[in-house]
């Protein structure tokens, strides 16, 4: 009786925690679901640092409601964001917004914060694994 031995399968490990990855999606990304959640949270925290909590909550709500849509993603991303009353739209980027509050520039509006969150977390795959492991966003 002869036995054949298969070549040892290569194992892919998470670039953040070192665990063995089994899912094809995780292997393609370089880290597992749990680490992806932690990395995404760190990037979001970095993107929202310095903003008021109420504005961040409102930005998260507009994202959850689907009230923000990317209309340009190359170079400087631009988003179309629904107005609070639902009667119109504003154009927002992480740097500026054309809503009345954004034009006054006293405090960043929630449209701008939502754009910053989406911009920071949109290309999580493009972040270098070593930078992702430390929880830092890639420089844009």
XYZ file of C-alpha atoms in Angstrom:
140
model
C 0.000 0.000 0.000
C 1.421 3.332 -1.014
C 0.617 6.632 0.540
C 0.984 9.946 -1.129
C 1.774 12.991 0.803
C 0.524 16.295 -0.435
C 2.768 19.292 -0.385
C 2.196 21.330 2.749
C -0.362 24.038 2.103
C 0.859 27.538 2.650
C -0.911 29.333 5.430
C -1.768 32.978 5.293
C -1.685 34.867 8.543
C -3.406 38.062 9.587
C -1.052 41.018 9.229
C -2.463 42.555 12.415
C -2.743 39.695 14.920
C -0.984 36.757 13.233
C -3.902 34.315 13.289
C -4.286 31.840 10.428
C -6.734 33.086 7.802
C -9.111 30.585 6.210
C -11.765 32.596 4.389
C -10.914 33.625 0.825
C -12.066 37.197 1.497
C -9.810 37.461 4.543
C -6.856 35.980 2.687
C -7.335 38.503 -0.125
C -7.434 41.407 2.338
C -4.612 40.183 4.545
C -6.557 40.304 7.819
C -9.652 38.745 9.358
C -13.099 40.201 10.042
C -12.353 41.062 13.651
C -9.144 42.864 12.783
C -10.856 44.629 9.885
C -13.471 45.946 12.316
C -10.776 47.191 14.691
C -8.783 48.805 11.875
C -11.906 50.455 10.452
C -12.783 51.805 13.929
C -9.277 53.228 14.364
C -9.407 54.900 10.957
C -12.857 56.319 11.706
C -11.662 57.645 15.072
C -8.724 59.328 13.367
C -10.989 60.839 10.681
C -13.445 62.237 13.260
C -10.912 63.531 15.787
C -11.657 67.087 16.795
C -15.301 67.114 15.682
C -18.251 67.529 18.022
C -19.956 64.321 19.166
C -23.407 65.504 18.045
C -22.104 66.235 14.542
C -20.420 62.830 14.374
C -23.668 61.114 15.400
C -25.587 63.043 12.748
C -22.969 62.110 10.137
C -23.201 58.433 11.109
C -26.985 58.658 10.817
C -26.867 60.119 7.300
C -24.438 57.345 6.284
C -26.700 54.663 7.790
C -29.754 56.152 6.054
C -28.006 56.158 2.683
C -28.279 59.936 2.450
C -24.761 60.333 1.077
C -23.587 59.160 -2.334
C -20.150 59.452 -3.916
C -20.330 61.336 -7.198
C -16.571 61.582 -7.747
C -13.984 59.318 -6.182
C -10.837 60.174 -8.118
C -8.436 62.780 -6.758
C -10.556 64.687 -4.243
C -13.719 62.698 -3.488
C -17.008 64.591 -3.722
C -20.299 63.423 -2.241
C -23.934 64.418 -2.712
C -25.534 64.613 0.731
C -29.228 64.950 1.513
C -30.244 68.055 3.438
C -31.617 67.694 6.968
C -35.178 68.464 5.919
C -34.925 66.238 2.861
C -35.736 69.117 0.513
C -32.420 69.282 -1.305
C -28.835 68.157 -1.608
C -25.433 69.606 -0.850
C -22.040 68.828 -2.283
C -19.545 67.821 0.360
C -15.908 66.805 0.488
C -13.737 66.108 3.531
C -12.365 69.649 3.229
C -15.537 71.662 2.493
C -19.304 71.673 2.008
C -21.638 74.063 0.204
C -24.378 73.992 2.852
C -24.990 77.258 4.771
C -23.026 76.031 7.816
C -20.187 74.824 5.609
C -20.004 78.158 3.800
C -19.791 80.042 7.102
C -16.962 77.709 8.200
C -17.522 78.331 11.894
C -17.768 74.604 12.682
C -17.507 71.656 10.308
C -20.980 70.528 9.255
C -22.080 66.916 9.529
C -22.058 66.612 5.719
C -18.324 67.242 5.717
C -17.783 64.818 8.608
C -19.747 62.097 6.774
C -17.601 62.690 3.691
C -14.448 62.409 5.827
C -15.634 59.129 7.382
C -16.492 57.582 4.017
C -13.274 58.764 2.418
C -11.167 57.373 5.253
C -12.883 53.989 5.383
C -13.731 53.475 1.699
C -10.395 52.127 0.557
C -9.474 49.968 3.515
C -8.059 47.355 1.134
C -5.641 49.854 -0.370
C -4.040 50.557 2.990
C -0.632 48.995 3.295
C -0.890 46.002 5.675
C 1.784 47.367 8.012
C 0.013 50.719 8.315
C -3.301 48.930 8.758
C -1.789 46.839 11.543
C -1.004 49.999 13.474
C -4.463 51.442 12.839
C -3.224 54.426 10.838
C -4.891 55.574 7.656
C -2.858 55.875 4.510
C -1.816 59.382 3.634
C -4.056 60.758 0.927
